[in-house]
Structure formats: C-alpha cells, structure tokens
Short mmCIF file of C-alpha atoms in Angstrom, two decimals:
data_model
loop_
_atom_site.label_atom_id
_atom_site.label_comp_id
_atom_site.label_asym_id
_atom_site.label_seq_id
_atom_site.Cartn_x
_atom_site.Cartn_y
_atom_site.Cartn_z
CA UNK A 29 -34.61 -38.85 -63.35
CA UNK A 30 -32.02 -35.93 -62.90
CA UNK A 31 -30.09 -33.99 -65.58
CA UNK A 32 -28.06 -31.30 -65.91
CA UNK A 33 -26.73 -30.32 -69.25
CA UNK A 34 -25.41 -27.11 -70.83
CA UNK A 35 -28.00 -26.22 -74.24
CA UNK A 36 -27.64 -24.68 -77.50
CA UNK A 37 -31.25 -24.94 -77.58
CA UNK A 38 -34.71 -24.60 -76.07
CA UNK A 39 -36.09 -27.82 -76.95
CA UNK A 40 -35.07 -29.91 -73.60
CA UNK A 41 -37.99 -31.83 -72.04
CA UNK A 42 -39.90 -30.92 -69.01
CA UNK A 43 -40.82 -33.47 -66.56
CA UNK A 44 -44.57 -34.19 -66.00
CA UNK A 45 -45.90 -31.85 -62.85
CA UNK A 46 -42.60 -29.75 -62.56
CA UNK A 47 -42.51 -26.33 -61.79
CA UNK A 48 -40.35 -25.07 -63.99
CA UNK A 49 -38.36 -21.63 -62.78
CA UNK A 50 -35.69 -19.62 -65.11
CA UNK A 51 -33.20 -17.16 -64.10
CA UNK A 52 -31.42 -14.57 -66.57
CA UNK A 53 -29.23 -11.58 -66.04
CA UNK A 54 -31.11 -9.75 -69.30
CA UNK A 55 -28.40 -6.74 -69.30
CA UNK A 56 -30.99 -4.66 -70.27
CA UNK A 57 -34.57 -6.17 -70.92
CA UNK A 58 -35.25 -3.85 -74.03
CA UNK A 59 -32.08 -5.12 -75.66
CA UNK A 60 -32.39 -8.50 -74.99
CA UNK A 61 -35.71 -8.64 -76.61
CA UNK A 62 -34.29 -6.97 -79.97
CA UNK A 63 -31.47 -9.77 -80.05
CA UNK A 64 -34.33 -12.61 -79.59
CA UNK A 65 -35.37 -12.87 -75.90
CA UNK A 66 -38.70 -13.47 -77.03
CA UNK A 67 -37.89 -16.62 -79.18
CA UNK A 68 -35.86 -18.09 -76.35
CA UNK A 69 -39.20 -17.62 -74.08
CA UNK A 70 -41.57 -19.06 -76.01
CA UNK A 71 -42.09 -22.86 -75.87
CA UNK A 72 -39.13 -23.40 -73.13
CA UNK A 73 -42.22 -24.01 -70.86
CA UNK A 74 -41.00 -21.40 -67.71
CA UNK A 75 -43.74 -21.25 -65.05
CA UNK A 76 -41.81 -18.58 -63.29
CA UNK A 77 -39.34 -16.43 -65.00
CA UNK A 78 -36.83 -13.98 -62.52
CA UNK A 79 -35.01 -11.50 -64.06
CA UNK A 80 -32.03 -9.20 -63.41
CA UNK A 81 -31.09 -5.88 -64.95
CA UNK A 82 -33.83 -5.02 -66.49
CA UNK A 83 -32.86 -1.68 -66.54
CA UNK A 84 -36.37 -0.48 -67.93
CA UNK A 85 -39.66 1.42 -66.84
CA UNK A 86 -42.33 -1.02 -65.73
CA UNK A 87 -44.59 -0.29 -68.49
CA UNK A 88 -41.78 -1.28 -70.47
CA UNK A 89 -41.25 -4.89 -69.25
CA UNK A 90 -45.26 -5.06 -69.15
CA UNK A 91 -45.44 -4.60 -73.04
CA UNK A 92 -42.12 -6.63 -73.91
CA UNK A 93 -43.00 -9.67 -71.50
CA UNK A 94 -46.83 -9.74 -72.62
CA UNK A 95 -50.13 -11.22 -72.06
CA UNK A 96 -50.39 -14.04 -70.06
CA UNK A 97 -47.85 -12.97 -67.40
CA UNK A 98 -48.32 -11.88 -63.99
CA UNK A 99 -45.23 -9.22 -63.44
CA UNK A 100 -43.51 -7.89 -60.36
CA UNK A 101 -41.23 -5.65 -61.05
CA UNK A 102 -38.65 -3.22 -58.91
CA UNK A 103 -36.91 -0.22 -60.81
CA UNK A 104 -34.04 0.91 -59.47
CA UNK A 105 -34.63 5.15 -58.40
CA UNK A 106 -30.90 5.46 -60.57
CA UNK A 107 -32.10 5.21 -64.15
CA UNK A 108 -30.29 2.94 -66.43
CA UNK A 109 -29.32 0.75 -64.05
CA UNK A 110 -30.08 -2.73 -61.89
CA UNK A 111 -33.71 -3.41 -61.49
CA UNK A 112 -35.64 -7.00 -60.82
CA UNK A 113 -38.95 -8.26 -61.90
CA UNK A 114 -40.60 -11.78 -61.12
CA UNK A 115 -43.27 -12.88 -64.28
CA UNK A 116 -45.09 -15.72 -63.29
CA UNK A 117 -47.74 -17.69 -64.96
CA UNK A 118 -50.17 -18.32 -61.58
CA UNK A 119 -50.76 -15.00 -59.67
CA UNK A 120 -48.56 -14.72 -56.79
CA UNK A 121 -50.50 -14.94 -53.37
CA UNK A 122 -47.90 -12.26 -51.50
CA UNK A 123 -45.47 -9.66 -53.29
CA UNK A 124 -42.90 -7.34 -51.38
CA UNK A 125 -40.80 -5.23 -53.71
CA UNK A 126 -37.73 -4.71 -51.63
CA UNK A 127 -35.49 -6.44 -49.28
CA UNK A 128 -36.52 -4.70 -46.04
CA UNK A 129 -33.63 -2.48 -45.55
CA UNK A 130 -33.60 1.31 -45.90
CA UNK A 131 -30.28 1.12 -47.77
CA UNK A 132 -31.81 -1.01 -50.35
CA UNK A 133 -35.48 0.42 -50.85
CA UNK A 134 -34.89 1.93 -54.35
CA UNK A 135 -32.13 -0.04 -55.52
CA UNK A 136 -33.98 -2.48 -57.68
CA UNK A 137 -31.71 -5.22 -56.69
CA UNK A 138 -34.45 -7.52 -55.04
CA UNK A 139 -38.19 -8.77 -54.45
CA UNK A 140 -39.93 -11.73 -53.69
CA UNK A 141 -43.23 -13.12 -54.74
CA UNK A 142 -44.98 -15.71 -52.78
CA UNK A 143 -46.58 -19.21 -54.60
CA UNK A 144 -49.02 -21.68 -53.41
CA UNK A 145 -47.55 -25.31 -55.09
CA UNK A 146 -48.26 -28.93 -54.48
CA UNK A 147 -50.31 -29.73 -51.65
CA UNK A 148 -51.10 -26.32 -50.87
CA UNK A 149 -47.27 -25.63 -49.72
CA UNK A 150 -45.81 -21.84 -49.42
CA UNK A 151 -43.23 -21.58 -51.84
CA UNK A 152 -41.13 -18.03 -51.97
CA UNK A 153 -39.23 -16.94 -55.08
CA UNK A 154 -36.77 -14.48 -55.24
CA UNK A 155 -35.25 -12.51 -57.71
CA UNK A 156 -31.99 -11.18 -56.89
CA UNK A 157 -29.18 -8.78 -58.39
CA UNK A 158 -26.31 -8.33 -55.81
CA UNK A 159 -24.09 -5.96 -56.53
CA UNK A 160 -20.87 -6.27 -58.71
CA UNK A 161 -18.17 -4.58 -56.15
CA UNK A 162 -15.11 -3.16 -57.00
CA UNK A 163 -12.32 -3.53 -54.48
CA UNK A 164 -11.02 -0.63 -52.33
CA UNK A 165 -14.12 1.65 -53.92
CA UNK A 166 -17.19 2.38 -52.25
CA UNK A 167 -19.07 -0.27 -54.39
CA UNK A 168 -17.77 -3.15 -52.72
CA UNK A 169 -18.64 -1.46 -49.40
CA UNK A 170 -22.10 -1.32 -50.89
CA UNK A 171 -21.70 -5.31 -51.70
CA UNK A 172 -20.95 -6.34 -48.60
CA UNK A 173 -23.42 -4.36 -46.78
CA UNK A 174 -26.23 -6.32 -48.97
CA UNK A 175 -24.11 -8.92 -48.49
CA UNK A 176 -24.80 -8.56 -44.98
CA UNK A 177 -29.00 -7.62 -45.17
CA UNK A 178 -29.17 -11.44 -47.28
CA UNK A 179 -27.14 -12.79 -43.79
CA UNK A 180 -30.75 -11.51 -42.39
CA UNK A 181 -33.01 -12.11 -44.82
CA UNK A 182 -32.79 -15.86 -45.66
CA UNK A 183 -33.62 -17.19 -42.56
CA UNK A 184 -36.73 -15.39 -42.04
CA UNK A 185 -37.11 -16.69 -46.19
CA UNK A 186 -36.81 -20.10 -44.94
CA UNK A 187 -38.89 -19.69 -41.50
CA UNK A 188 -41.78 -18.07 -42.89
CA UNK A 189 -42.08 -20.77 -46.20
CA UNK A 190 -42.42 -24.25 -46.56
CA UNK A 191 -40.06 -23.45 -49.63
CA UNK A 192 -37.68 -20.83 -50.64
CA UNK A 193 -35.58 -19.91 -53.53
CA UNK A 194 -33.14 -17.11 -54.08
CA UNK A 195 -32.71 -16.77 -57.94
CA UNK A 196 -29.96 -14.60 -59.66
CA UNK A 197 -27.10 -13.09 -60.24
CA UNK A 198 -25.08 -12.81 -57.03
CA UNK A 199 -21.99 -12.29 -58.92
CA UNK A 200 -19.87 -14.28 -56.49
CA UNK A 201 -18.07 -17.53 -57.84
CA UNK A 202 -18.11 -19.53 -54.59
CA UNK A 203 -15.59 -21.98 -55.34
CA UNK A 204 -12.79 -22.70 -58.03
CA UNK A 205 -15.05 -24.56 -60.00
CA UNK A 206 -17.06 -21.48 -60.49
CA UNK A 207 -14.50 -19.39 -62.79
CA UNK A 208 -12.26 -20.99 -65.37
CA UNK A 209 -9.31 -18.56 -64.47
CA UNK A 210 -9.79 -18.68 -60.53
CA UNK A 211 -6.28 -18.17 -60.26
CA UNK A 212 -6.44 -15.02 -62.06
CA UNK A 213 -9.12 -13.08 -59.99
CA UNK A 214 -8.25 -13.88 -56.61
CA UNK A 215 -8.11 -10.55 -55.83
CA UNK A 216 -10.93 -8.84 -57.60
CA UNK A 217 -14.62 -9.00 -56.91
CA UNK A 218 -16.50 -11.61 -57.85
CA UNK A 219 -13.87 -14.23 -56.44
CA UNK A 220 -12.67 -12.61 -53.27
CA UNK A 221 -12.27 -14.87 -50.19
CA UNK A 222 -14.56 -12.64 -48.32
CA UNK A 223 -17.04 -12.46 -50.65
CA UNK A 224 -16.93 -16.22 -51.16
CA UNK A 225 -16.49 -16.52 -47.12
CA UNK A 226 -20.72 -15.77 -47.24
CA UNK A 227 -21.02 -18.31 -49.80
CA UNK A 228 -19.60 -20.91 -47.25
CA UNK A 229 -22.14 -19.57 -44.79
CA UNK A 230 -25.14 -19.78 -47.12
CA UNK A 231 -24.60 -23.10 -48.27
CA UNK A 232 -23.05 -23.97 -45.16
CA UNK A 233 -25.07 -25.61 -41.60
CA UNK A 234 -25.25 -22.05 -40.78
CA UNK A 235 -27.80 -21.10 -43.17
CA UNK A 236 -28.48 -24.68 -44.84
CA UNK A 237 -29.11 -23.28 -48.17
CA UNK A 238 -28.38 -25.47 -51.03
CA UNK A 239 -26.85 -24.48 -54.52
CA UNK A 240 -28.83 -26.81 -56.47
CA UNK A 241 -27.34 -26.19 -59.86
CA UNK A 242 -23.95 -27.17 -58.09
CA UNK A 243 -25.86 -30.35 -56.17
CA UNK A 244 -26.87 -31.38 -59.90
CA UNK A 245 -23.41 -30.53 -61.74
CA UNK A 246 -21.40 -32.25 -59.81
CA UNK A 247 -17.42 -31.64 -58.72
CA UNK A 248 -17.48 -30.27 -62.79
CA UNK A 249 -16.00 -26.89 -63.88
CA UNK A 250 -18.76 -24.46 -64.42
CA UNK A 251 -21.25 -25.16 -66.29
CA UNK A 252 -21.10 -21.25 -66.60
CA UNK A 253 -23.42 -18.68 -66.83
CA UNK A 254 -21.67 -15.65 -67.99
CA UNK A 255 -18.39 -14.35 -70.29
CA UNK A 256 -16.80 -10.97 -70.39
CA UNK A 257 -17.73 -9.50 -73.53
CA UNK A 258 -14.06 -8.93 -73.80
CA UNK A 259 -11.57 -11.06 -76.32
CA UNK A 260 -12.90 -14.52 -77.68
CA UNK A 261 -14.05 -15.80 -73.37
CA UNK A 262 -17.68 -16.91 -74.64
CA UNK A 263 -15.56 -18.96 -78.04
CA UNK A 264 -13.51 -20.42 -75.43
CA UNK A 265 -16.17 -20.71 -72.53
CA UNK A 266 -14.10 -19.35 -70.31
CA UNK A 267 -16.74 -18.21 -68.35
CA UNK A 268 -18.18 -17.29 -64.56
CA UNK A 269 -21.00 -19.05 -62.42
CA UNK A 270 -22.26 -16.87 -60.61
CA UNK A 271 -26.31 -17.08 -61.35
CA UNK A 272 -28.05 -19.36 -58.99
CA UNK A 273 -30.36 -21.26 -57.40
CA UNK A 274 -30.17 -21.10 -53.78
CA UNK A 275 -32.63 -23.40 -52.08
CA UNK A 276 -33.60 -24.59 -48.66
CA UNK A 277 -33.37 -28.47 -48.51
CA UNK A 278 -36.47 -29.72 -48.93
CA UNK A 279 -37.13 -27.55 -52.32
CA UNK A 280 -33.32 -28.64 -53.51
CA UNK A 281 -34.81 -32.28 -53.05
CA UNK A 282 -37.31 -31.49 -55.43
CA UNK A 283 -34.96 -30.51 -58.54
CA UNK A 284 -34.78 -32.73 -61.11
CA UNK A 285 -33.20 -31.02 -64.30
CA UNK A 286 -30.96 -28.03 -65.13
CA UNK A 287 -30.04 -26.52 -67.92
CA UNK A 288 -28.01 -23.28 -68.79
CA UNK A 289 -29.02 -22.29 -72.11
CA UNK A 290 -25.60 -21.29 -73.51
CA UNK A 291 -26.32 -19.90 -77.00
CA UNK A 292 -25.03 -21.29 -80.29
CA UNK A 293 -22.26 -18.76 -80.89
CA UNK A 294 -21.72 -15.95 -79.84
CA UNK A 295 -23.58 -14.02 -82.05
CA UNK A 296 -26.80 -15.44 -81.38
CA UNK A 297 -26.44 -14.29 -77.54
CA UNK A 298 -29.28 -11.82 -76.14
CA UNK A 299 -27.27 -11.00 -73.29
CA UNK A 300 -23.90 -11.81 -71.75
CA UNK A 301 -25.46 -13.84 -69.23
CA UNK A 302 -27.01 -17.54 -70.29
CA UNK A 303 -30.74 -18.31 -68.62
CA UNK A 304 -30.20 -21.26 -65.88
CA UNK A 305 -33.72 -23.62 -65.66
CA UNK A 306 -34.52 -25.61 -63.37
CA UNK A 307 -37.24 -28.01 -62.83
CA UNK A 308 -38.91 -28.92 -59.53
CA UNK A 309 -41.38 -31.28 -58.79
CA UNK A 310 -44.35 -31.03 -57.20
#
C-alpha cells in the first residue's frame, strides 16, 4: 500500500516493519520546542529523525531531544546559525560529522550516520542544510560550491551503501511543481535554472537519485514544505518544496507512505518549515 497525504495531525498509521525517517527544517531547535516540537515527536513513531537549523550548542539538543535518542550533531563554528544533527533510535554503526571538504568542515550544514536494516543491509542517512544563496552575492557562490562537493559526494554515498538517503532542506524547488508562484522567482535563489540544472543531474541517469516524495506525489503541485513568514502564504499554502528525500533506487523502492505534517493553522506552527515522513520497508 502507498500513500502520500498532506496532515494536520500526527496520528497517520505506520506500516508493520517500516523504518520510519522524518525530516524538519526546526529554524532554531530551542524555539521549536517552546512552540510544541515535543508534542509533534511523541507518538508519530520516527525511527530516525534529521534535522536542520538547529542553531544550538550540542548539550542543548541533547537535553531538548531526550532520553532514548542516539544524537549526532554538527554546530556550525558561526553561532546562531545552520547546524545538523541525526537522532536515531538504534545506535548508528559509522558517524562522520562533515561532508569531506575543507570549505565545509565547520559549517554545520551536513553529516551522515550509518544504519544496519533488514537483512543486515548498509543503509546511510544524511542530514543536509544547503545553503539559501542570494544571487550576485557571495552566498550563492558559497551555494554552488556545496552545490558542487554533493556532485562528489553522492556517488561515493551510493557506492559505499547498499542504501542511501540525503534528507533536508536543499532549498532548491526543482521543478514548477515545487513553488506555487514559479513564475515569480525565476530569477532568485531557490528556483534558478542553474540551481535546478543539479537537480536534473541528481535525479537524473547521471546520478540516479530518486526524489521519493515526488515519485509518491505524483505530477501534483507541492505538497509543500515551507511558507514565507511574510503576508497570509501559509493561509493560502502558497508554499515551497524544497525538503527532501533523495534516494538511490533500490531504497526509493522501499517507500511506502509520506506525509508532510502541515500544521492546523498557522498559529500552531513550530517552525516555518512542515516535517516530511516517510516510511520504508524493510
């Protein structure tokens, strides 16, 4: 059985034997659990949970995340901003806290945690935050230079693991069904063609990635994972997808249900980012 579906809840059922793995852009861990991260966890059923802008120290996420949780986390050396952590249930065989480029070593921005699943497969999670960009400034430089390390990252990902999985926000909409006013932001980040252009690429023969929210969606618009705090977008969902799941082929065969947990109203949000789950079975 496969689903997708967009919640205003946590109560969705989780398939017998799946591993069940949630991305969220937090926007800040220690405000997210004041506005009810906490209640959102709890009894959603995540085996692995990746996060993105945490923006906190580690002894921070340890006390806010809890018992129970094996935590990998990356702080970013600028305070206040990016950082990644993977919390998993079952205690990662293999951690590496950075992407394996000098340029990146203290940005917080990626790590990977290694799994041992089904009949004793390798599977490698990621949790990744690439940059936002900003055109003709030196952060999109900086975006398309990580950009460029993923270009040599994910196929030694995908050689070195019977599975892989990049989770996060890449804050790229790869195709017009990935922002509700596409036409509008042609020519910012987030939505320009070179940015998408590695999109193609990823998901592409080149790489053979999958996008296995998209593979479960559908040709739909969205479902999205994040609104500009700006005017009434989240009242009128006119929103981005840019979180993901990016999976080599034989993992992407293994996801049966996804789910971005859009809150209630907008109010009841504990980020500006939605959590996507997905279930995989094993």
């Amino acid at each position: 059985m496969v689903r997708v579906s967009t919640a205003d809840g946590n109560h969705l059922g989780k398939d017998d034997g799946a591993l069940r793995i949630a991305s969220v852009n937090v926007n800040g861990l220690r405000a997210a659990y004041r506005k009810g991260m906490a209640e959102w966890l709890d009894g959603r059923g995540v085996d692995i949970l990746t996060l993105q802008e945490v923006r906190a120290p580690d002894a921070i996420v340890r006390e806010l995340v809890g018992e129970g949780w094996h935590i990998l986390h990356a702080e970013a050396a600028a305070k206040g901003r990016a950082g990644v952590a993977i919390a998993s249930r079952a205690e990662p065989t293999a951690t590496r806290a950075d992407i394996g480029d000098e340029q990146f070593l203290t940005s917080g921005r990626w790590v990977e945690a290694d799994f041992t699943v089904g009949e004793g497969q390798k599977l490698t999670v990621v949790s990744a935050y690439v940059p936002s960009g900003e055109v003709n400034t030196p952060k999109q430089v900086e975006k398309y230079a990580f950009l460029e390390v993923m270009v040599r990252r994910l196929p030694e990902l995908a050689a070195a693991s019977d599975h892989a999985v990049v989770t996060g926000d890449l804050n790229v909409g790869h195709t017009t069904r990935d922002i509700k006013n596409w036409k509008g932001n042609v020519k910012r980040a987030g939505f320009l063609p070179e940015e998408r252009a590695y999109f193609d690429r990823f998901f592409g023969e080149e790489f053979g990635y999958r996008d296995v929210h998209r593979g479960l969606a559908g040709d739909v618009d969205g479902p999205y994972t994040w609104w500009s705090q700006r005017g009434k977008a989240f009242d009128t969902d006119t929103g981005w997808r840019i979180d993901y799941h990016m999976a080599t082929p034989a993992l992407a065969d293994r996801a049966s249900n996804a789910v971005v947990d859009r809150a209630a109203s907008w109010d009841t949000r504990f980020s500006d980012h939605a959590p996507l789950v997905i279930d995989y079975r094993f």
